[in-house]
Every structure is written in C-alpha cells, then in structure tokens.
mmCIF file of C-alpha atoms in Angstrom:
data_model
loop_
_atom_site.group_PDB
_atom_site.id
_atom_site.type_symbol
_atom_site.label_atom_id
_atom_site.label_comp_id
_atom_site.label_asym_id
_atom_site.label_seq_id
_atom_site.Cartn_x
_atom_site.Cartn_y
_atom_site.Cartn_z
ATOM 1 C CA UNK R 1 50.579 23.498 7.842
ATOM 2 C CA UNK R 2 48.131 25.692 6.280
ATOM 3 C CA UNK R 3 46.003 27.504 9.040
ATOM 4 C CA UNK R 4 42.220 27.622 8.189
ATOM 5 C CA UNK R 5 39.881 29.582 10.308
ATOM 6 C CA UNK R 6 36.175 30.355 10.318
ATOM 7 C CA UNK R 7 35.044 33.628 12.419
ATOM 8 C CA UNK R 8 31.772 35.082 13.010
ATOM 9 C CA UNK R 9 31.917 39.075 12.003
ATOM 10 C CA UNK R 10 27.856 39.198 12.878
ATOM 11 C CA UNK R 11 29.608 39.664 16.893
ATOM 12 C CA UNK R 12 31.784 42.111 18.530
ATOM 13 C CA UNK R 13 35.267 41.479 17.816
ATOM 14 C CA UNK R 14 34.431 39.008 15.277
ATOM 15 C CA UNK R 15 35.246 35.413 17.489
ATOM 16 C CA UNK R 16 36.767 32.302 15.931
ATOM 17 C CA UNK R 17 34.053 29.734 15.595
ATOM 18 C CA UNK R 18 36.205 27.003 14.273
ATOM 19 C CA UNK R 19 39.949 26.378 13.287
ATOM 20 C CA UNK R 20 41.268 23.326 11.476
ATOM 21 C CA UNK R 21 44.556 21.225 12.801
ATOM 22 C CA UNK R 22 46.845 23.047 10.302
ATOM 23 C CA UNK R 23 46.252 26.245 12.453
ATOM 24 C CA UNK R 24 47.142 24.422 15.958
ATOM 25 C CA UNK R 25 49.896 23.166 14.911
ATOM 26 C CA UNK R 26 51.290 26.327 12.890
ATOM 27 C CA UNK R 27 50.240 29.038 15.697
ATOM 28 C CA UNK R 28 50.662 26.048 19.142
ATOM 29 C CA UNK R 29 46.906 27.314 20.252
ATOM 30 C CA UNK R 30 44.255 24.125 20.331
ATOM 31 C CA UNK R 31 40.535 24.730 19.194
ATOM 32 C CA UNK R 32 39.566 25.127 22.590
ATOM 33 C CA UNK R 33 41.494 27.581 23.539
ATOM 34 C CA UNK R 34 40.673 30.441 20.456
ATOM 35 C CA UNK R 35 37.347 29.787 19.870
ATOM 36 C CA UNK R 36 35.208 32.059 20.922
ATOM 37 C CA UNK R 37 38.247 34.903 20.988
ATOM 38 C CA UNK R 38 39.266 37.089 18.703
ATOM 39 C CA UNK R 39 42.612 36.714 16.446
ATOM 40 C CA UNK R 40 44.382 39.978 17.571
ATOM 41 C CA UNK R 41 45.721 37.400 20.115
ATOM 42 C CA UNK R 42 48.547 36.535 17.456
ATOM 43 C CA UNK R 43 49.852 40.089 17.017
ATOM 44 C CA UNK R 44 52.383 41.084 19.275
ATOM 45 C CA UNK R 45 55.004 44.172 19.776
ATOM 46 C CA UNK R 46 56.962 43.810 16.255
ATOM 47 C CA UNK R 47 53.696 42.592 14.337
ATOM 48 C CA UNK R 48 53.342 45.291 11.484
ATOM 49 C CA UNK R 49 51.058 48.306 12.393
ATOM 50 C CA UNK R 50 50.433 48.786 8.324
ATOM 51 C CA UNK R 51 49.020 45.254 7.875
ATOM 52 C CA UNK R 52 46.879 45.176 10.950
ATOM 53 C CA UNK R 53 45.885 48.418 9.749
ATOM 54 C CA UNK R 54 44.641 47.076 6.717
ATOM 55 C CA UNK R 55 42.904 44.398 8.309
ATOM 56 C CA UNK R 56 41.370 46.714 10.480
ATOM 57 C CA UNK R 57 39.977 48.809 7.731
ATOM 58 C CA UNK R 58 38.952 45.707 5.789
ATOM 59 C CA UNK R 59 36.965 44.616 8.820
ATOM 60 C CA UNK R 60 34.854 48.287 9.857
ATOM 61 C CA UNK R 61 34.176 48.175 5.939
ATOM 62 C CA UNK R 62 32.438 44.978 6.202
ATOM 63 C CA UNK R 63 34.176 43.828 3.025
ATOM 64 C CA UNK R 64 36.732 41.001 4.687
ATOM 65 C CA UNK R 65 38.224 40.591 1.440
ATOM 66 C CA UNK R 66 42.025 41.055 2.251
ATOM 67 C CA UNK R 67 45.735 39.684 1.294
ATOM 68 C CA UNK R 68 48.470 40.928 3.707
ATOM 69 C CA UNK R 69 51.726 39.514 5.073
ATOM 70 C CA UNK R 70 51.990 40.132 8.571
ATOM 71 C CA UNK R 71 54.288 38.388 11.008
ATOM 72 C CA UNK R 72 52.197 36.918 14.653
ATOM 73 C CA UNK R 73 53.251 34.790 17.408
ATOM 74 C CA UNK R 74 52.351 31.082 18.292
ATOM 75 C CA UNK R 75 50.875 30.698 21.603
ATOM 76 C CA UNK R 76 54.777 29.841 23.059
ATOM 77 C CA UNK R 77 55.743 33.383 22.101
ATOM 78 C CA UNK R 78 57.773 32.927 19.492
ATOM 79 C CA UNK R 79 57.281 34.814 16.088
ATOM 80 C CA UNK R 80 56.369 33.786 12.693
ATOM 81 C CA UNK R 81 55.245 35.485 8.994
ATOM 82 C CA UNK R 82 52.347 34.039 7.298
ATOM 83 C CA UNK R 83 50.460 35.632 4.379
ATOM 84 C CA UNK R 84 46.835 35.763 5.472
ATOM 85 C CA UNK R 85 44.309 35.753 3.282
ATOM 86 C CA UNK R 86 40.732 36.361 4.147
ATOM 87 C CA UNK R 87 37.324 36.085 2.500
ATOM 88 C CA UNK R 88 33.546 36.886 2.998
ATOM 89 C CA UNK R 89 30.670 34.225 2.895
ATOM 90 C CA UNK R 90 27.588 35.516 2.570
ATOM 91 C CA UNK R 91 23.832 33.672 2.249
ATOM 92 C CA UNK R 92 21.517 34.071 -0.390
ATOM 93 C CA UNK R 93 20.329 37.074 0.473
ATOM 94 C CA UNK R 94 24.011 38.668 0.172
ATOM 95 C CA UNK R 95 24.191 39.276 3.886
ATOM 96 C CA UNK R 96 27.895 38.884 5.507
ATOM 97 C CA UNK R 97 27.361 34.918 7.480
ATOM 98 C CA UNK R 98 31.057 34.347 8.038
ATOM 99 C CA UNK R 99 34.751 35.134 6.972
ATOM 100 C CA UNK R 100 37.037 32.348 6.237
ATOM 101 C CA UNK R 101 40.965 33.055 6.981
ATOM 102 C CA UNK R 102 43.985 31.403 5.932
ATOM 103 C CA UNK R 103 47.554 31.164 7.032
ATOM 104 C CA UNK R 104 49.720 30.138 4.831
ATOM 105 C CA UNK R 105 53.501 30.091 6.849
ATOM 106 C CA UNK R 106 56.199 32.055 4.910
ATOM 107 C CA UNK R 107 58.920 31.244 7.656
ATOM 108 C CA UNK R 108 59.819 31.207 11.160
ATOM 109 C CA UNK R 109 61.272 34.521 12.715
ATOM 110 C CA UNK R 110 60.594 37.886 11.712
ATOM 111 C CA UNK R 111 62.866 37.011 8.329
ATOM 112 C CA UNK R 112 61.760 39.058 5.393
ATOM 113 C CA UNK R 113 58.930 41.315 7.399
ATOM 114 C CA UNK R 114 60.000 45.114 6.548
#
C-alpha cells in the first residue's frame, strides 16, 4: 500500500504526472482522476498547517527534499496519516526534471497526528 507519485515542479502547482496502484488504492483516487492536478487535493480541514507548511517551503525553495507526517483524506472523505517523503530528480545538467513522492500509511484516522 505504499503510494508512489511522480509530479512535474517545471509547471504551476506542480501536477501529478503519474501515480502507481499503491496510491489508488491507499488515497481511493484512480490515475485518471489526479493526474494532471495538484496534491493539495488530499489535505483537508484537520490536515496539519505545520507540515503543509513545510512542504510549502520545501517546494518555493526548489529543493523538494522533505520528510513530514501529515494526515490527508482519500477521495471518500475519510482521513488517514502517512509519512510522505519526497525527493528531487534532476538531469545531467543538475536542473530540477521531476519530484518523486511517497506515502507510506501510518494508520487510518487522525490517530497519533498532534
């Protein structure tokens, strides 16, 4: 049930390109229906302001190089806490290409998130 995810930070809001089955079936949304949107559609009312902070900050720095708990919400609305993880890919020229995300599910609910 590991979520994998490939975005695209070269455009605006920095759109899935790809996700891999682990992440429909952990968040309920099917390839077709993220790709090409951003993943601020898993944050919802309760999801930490500190972590999406972080990610946030992470992201206008261009260094996508981040570790942060942070409880979302699968497409049916109900919540969950994952530990996201994301990384940089760059070409041989050291320019940012991509960012590859993971979701790794720590449980279902908002049990543990401070």
């Amino acid at each position: 049930r590991i979520g994998v995810l490939v975005c695209d930070p070269t455009l605006p809001g920095t759109p899935v390109l790809s996700v891999n089955a682990g992440f429909e079936t952990l968040t309920g949304y099917k390839s077709g229906e993220i790709v090409g949107s951003s993943c601020r559609v898993l944050q919802g009312q309760l999801s930490d302001t500190k972590a999406v902070e972080a990610m946030r900050s992470s992201m206008q720095a261009g260094e996508f190089n981040l570790d942060v708990q942070i409880a979302n919400y699968r497409k049916d609305g109900s919540p969950f806490s994952n530990m996201l993880s994301m990384r940089p890919v760059r070409d041989a020229d050291g320019l940012l290409r991509f960012v590859i995300a993971t979701c790794v599910p720590i449980s279902d609910g908002f049990a543990g998130i401070k």
